[in-house]
Amino acid sequence: MITGQAPLTAPRSAPQPAVTAGSHRRLLDQGAGTLPHDDPALVGLLDAEVRFQQENLAMVAYASLAHPSVLAAAGSALSNVTAEGYPGARYHPGAHVFDEVERLAAQRATALFGARHANVQPHSCSSANLSVLFALMRPGDTLLGLDLDAGGHLTHGAPASVTGRYFRAVHYGLGPDGRIDLDEVAALARRHRPKVIVAGASAYPRTWDYGAFRAVADEAGAWLLADISHVAGLVAAGLHPNPVDIAHVTTTSTYKQLGGPRGGLILLGAAAEEATGAHGSGPLAERMRRGVFPRTQGTPNAAAIAAKARALGLAAGPRFTTLARRIRTDARVLADALVARGHRLVSGGTDNHMVLLDLSAGGVSGADTERALETCGILANRNCVPGDTRPPLVTSGLRLGTNILAQRGLGPAEMDTCAELVDTVVRGLGAGGGRDRLDPALAARVRATVRDLCDRFPVPQYPAAP
Ligand SMILES: *Cc1c(COP(=O)(O)O)cnc(C)c1O
């Protein structure tokens, strides 16, 4: 073989370093190097986004920051690979490198979560949930999940989602203490005999008892789907119960707490294997495979799968465990600091990364608070609270999260400052009669403190603003 030239026949073995070393890097350098000249309009926006992320404090629950190496993997030449199907069984030629990448991502996903099978192809967790639900149910079958207003996700049977249109959705809510009432779940399961029960939420600050959900599912003859989209990082770090061996199927997003690209995973563990015989409809892994492709997706995003592999690799390291601990500790300290300032929290506190501020006692809405915080350089989103009387675009709550604060290195000492900032804005809005009535001097003071925090705690590995 002539050095520097690709072999004529594709090797089944791993790519050969002598031929490929540095190619990916040169490709990225090439693109990043010429883009400012070739497309200044676009590159200006891309630069603005990096700077925005450095200069604003994202106190959000629904995101984390991807390591630059994850972003580099997502921008790889794998983007050019079209390959329906699965490793070793594609419908297109030329996928032997991608086969290895997909196998690597799946291996890392199974290792990280102690699973026996992982499908790494879902484009998102919404897509993963659709695949799972359409694999386990027929249109008209009953689905039992947490109500959207109580913190559930659209794909858990909300009327606005295809899952609420094709399936008969029944929902459980929260008890007066802001926690899931398992007796209510069990009663609904007995009454409605759902085919699938979903344990998971987008806005729930407490720990899930998957064993209790499984017992309810078993009594009702239902499948249990655990959607760990929000807490996947804590699960991976052993700081939240792991449902993989208890639920029949587990799904997650890869960008929320795993620092990965936009995407989803489907994980199967011991429960899935044990269930195969009992439910008599073929191995669950195979049903999930077909549920993703061809039922709900076409070609997989090969570059995103490479980025998932990278993020899953990082999440398996000891630094990730340290980060996950800081995320959880920060959330507890933040919650305590808000309570100490007289604020009400849904469920009174938090077990995870999320703090749900209940603003319904004051006159200020979630939307106004979100907007006022944003003008001060703080990101946090409006959120329904139990019994909310305001419409979903307005709401009476605010959802805070510590994923990105912890990634930037903000610890318990800084959480008091963060609580102080939120408190100042909420009170300032209230004093001004709500809506856009934040005193400019007060807003400037908050912005200055935010700026100082962002300077002291830059996003690690991201270039600082010049
Ligand atoms: C965010 C979320 C999803 C959807 O994830 P996407 O990847 O954004 O589609 C599904 N389930 C829960 C519980 C979520 O919080």
mmCIF file of N, CA, C and O and ligand atoms in Angstrom, residues 62 123-129 151-156 200-203 227-230 251-256 262-264 399, ligand 1:
data_model
loop_
_atom_site.group_PDB
_atom_site.id
_atom_site.type_symbol
_atom_site.label_atom_id
_atom_site.label_comp_id
_atom_site.label_asym_id
_atom_site.label_seq_id
_atom_site.Cartn_x
_atom_site.Cartn_y
_atom_site.Cartn_z
ATOM 1 N N TYR A 62 -32.200 22.200 32.137
ATOM 2 C CA TYR A 62 -32.402 21.378 30.939
ATOM 3 C C TYR A 62 -31.185 21.342 30.018
ATOM 4 O O TYR A 62 -31.313 20.986 28.844
ATOM 5 N N HIS A 123 -32.593 10.458 17.590
ATOM 6 C CA HIS A 123 -32.150 11.834 17.355
ATOM 7 C C HIS A 123 -32.393 12.722 18.575
ATOM 8 O O HIS A 123 -31.862 13.821 18.665
ATOM 9 N N SER A 124 -33.266 12.295 19.461
ATOM 10 C CA SER A 124 -33.602 13.067 20.663
ATOM 11 C C SER A 124 -34.275 12.110 21.629
ATOM 12 O O SER A 124 -34.586 10.972 21.274
ATOM 13 N N CYS A 125 -34.548 12.596 22.832
ATOM 14 C CA CYS A 125 -35.279 11.725 23.759
ATOM 15 C C CYS A 125 -36.751 11.663 23.362
ATOM 16 O O CYS A 125 -37.409 10.661 23.606
ATOM 17 N N SER A 126 -37.256 12.727 22.738
ATOM 18 C CA SER A 126 -38.627 12.650 22.225
ATOM 19 C C SER A 126 -38.732 11.513 21.211
ATOM 20 O O SER A 126 -39.669 10.717 21.240
ATOM 21 N N SER A 127 -37.759 11.459 20.323
ATOM 22 C CA SER A 127 -37.734 10.408 19.315
ATOM 23 C C SER A 127 -37.576 9.031 19.971
ATOM 24 O O SER A 127 -38.211 8.052 19.565
ATOM 25 N N ALA A 128 -36.745 8.958 21.003
ATOM 26 C CA ALA A 128 -36.568 7.688 21.723
ATOM 27 C C ALA A 128 -37.896 7.250 22.345
ATOM 28 O O ALA A 128 -38.290 6.084 22.233
ATOM 29 N N ASN A 129 -38.587 8.198 22.967
ATOM 30 C CA ASN A 129 -39.865 7.848 23.600
ATOM 31 C C ASN A 129 -40.897 7.403 22.572
ATOM 32 O O ASN A 129 -41.633 6.442 22.798
ATOM 33 N N GLY A 151 -45.198 18.461 35.813
ATOM 34 C CA GLY A 151 -43.763 18.261 35.569
ATOM 35 C C GLY A 151 -43.452 17.172 34.568
ATOM 36 O O GLY A 151 -42.290 16.905 34.277
ATOM 37 N N GLY A 152 -44.490 16.528 34.018
ATOM 38 C CA GLY A 152 -44.258 15.484 33.024
ATOM 39 C C GLY A 152 -43.784 16.062 31.701
ATOM 40 O O GLY A 152 -43.691 17.281 31.550
ATOM 41 N N HIS A 153 -43.476 15.177 30.737
ATOM 42 C CA HIS A 153 -43.017 15.650 29.431
ATOM 43 C C HIS A 153 -44.111 15.466 28.388
ATOM 44 O O HIS A 153 -44.959 14.582 28.515
ATOM 45 N N LEU A 154 -44.062 16.280 27.346
ATOM 46 C CA LEU A 154 -45.017 16.193 26.244
ATOM 47 C C LEU A 154 -45.195 14.761 25.742
ATOM 48 O O LEU A 154 -46.314 14.311 25.487
ATOM 49 N N THR A 155 -44.069 14.060 25.598
ATOM 50 C CA THR A 155 -44.125 12.710 25.012
ATOM 51 C C THR A 155 -44.679 11.663 25.981
ATOM 52 O O THR A 155 -44.682 10.483 25.663
ATOM 53 N N HIS A 156 -45.120 12.090 27.159
ATOM 54 C CA HIS A 156 -45.726 11.147 28.098
ATOM 55 C C HIS A 156 -47.254 11.197 27.985
ATOM 56 O O HIS A 156 -47.962 11.003 28.956
ATOM 57 N N GLY A 200 -40.977 9.359 34.993
ATOM 58 C CA GLY A 200 -39.976 10.331 34.568
ATOM 59 C C GLY A 200 -40.604 11.699 34.455
ATOM 60 O O GLY A 200 -41.832 11.809 34.378
ATOM 61 N N ALA A 201 -39.759 12.743 34.467
ATOM 62 C CA ALA A 201 -40.282 14.103 34.474
ATOM 63 C C ALA A 201 -39.278 15.081 33.916
ATOM 64 O O ALA A 201 -38.081 14.807 33.864
ATOM 65 N N SER A 202 -39.825 16.238 33.524
ATOM 66 C CA SER A 202 -38.977 17.352 33.121
ATOM 67 C C SER A 202 -38.835 18.350 34.249
ATOM 68 O O SER A 202 -37.931 19.186 34.232
ATOM 69 N N ALA A 203 -39.749 18.309 35.177
ATOM 70 C CA ALA A 203 -39.721 19.263 36.282
ATOM 71 C C ALA A 203 -40.186 18.571 37.551
ATOM 72 O O ALA A 203 -41.351 18.663 37.943
ATOM 73 N N ASP A 227 -37.967 7.328 32.127
ATOM 74 C CA ASP A 227 -37.384 8.390 31.300
ATOM 75 C C ASP A 227 -36.495 9.241 32.219
ATOM 76 O O ASP A 227 -36.992 10.042 33.005
ATOM 77 N N ILE A 228 -35.166 9.023 32.099
ATOM 78 C CA ILE A 228 -34.231 9.698 33.016
ATOM 79 C C ILE A 228 -33.569 10.904 32.351
ATOM 80 O O ILE A 228 -32.490 11.346 32.766
ATOM 81 N N SER A 229 -34.243 11.430 31.333
ATOM 82 C CA SER A 229 -33.713 12.550 30.569
ATOM 83 C C SER A 229 -33.014 13.609 31.427
ATOM 84 O O SER A 229 -31.929 14.070 31.104
ATOM 85 N N HIS A 230 -33.658 14.000 32.528
ATOM 86 C CA HIS A 230 -33.118 15.100 33.334
ATOM 87 C C HIS A 230 -32.036 14.678 34.305
ATOM 88 O O HIS A 230 -31.175 15.480 34.654
ATOM 89 N N THR A 251 -35.092 5.497 28.887
ATOM 90 C CA THR A 251 -34.682 6.437 27.837
ATOM 91 C C THR A 251 -34.036 7.671 28.478
ATOM 92 O O THR A 251 -34.296 7.984 29.638
ATOM 93 N N THR A 252 -33.208 8.339 27.700
ATOM 94 C CA THR A 252 -32.623 9.598 28.162
ATOM 95 C C THR A 252 -32.232 10.497 26.991
ATOM 96 O O THR A 252 -32.013 10.008 25.878
ATOM 97 N N SER A 253 -32.145 11.783 27.272
ATOM 98 C CA SER A 253 -31.510 12.735 26.362
ATOM 99 C C SER A 253 -30.005 12.654 26.602
ATOM 100 O O SER A 253 -29.577 12.286 27.696
ATOM 101 N N THR A 254 -29.221 13.057 25.626
ATOM 102 C CA THR A 254 -27.768 13.032 25.834
ATOM 103 C C THR A 254 -27.183 14.414 26.098
ATOM 104 O O THR A 254 -26.009 14.546 26.400
ATOM 105 N N TYR A 255 -28.001 15.455 25.966
ATOM 106 C CA TYR A 255 -27.458 16.818 26.111
ATOM 107 C C TYR A 255 -27.827 17.491 27.422
ATOM 108 O O TYR A 255 -27.318 18.548 27.732
ATOM 109 N N LYS A 256 -28.743 16.901 28.182
ATOM 110 C CA LYS A 256 -29.241 17.627 29.357
ATOM 111 C C LYS A 256 -28.255 17.589 30.514
ATOM 112 O O LYS A 256 -27.873 18.610 31.027
ATOM 113 N N ARG A 262 -27.035 16.921 20.985
ATOM 114 C CA ARG A 262 -28.474 16.706 21.022
ATOM 115 C C ARG A 262 -28.741 15.281 20.532
ATOM 116 O O ARG A 262 -28.235 14.861 19.501
ATOM 117 N N GLY A 263 -29.493 14.537 21.311
ATOM 118 C CA GLY A 263 -29.740 13.152 20.942
ATOM 119 C C GLY A 263 -30.361 12.389 22.088
ATOM 120 O O GLY A 263 -30.581 12.945 23.169
ATOM 121 N N GLY A 264 -30.657 11.129 21.841
ATOM 122 C CA GLY A 264 -31.262 10.284 22.857
ATOM 123 C C GLY A 264 -30.649 8.900 22.886
ATOM 124 O O GLY A 264 -29.878 8.528 21.987
ATOM 125 N N ARG A 399 -38.094 27.434 37.010
ATOM 126 C CA ARG A 399 -37.285 26.216 37.166
ATOM 127 C C ARG A 399 -35.810 26.584 37.108
ATOM 128 O O ARG A 399 -35.339 27.131 36.114
HETATM 129 C C1 LIG B 1 -36.343 16.936 27.626
HETATM 130 C C2 LIG B 1 -37.112 15.704 27.861
HETATM 131 C C3 LIG B 1 -37.454 14.849 26.817
HETATM 132 C C4 LIG B 1 -37.226 15.212 25.376
HETATM 133 O O1 LIG B 1 -35.911 15.296 25.065
HETATM 134 P P1 LIG B 1 -35.447 15.933 23.668
HETATM 135 O O2 LIG B 1 -34.123 15.269 23.491
HETATM 136 O O3 LIG B 1 -35.384 17.384 23.889
HETATM 137 O O4 LIG B 1 -36.434 15.539 22.661
HETATM 138 C C5 LIG B 1 -38.099 13.671 27.107
HETATM 139 N N1 LIG B 1 -38.396 13.358 28.358
HETATM 140 C C6 LIG B 1 -38.110 14.161 29.408
HETATM 141 C C7 LIG B 1 -38.486 13.741 30.775
HETATM 142 C C8 LIG B 1 -37.457 15.358 29.182
HETATM 143 O O5 LIG B 1 -37.195 16.180 30.204
#
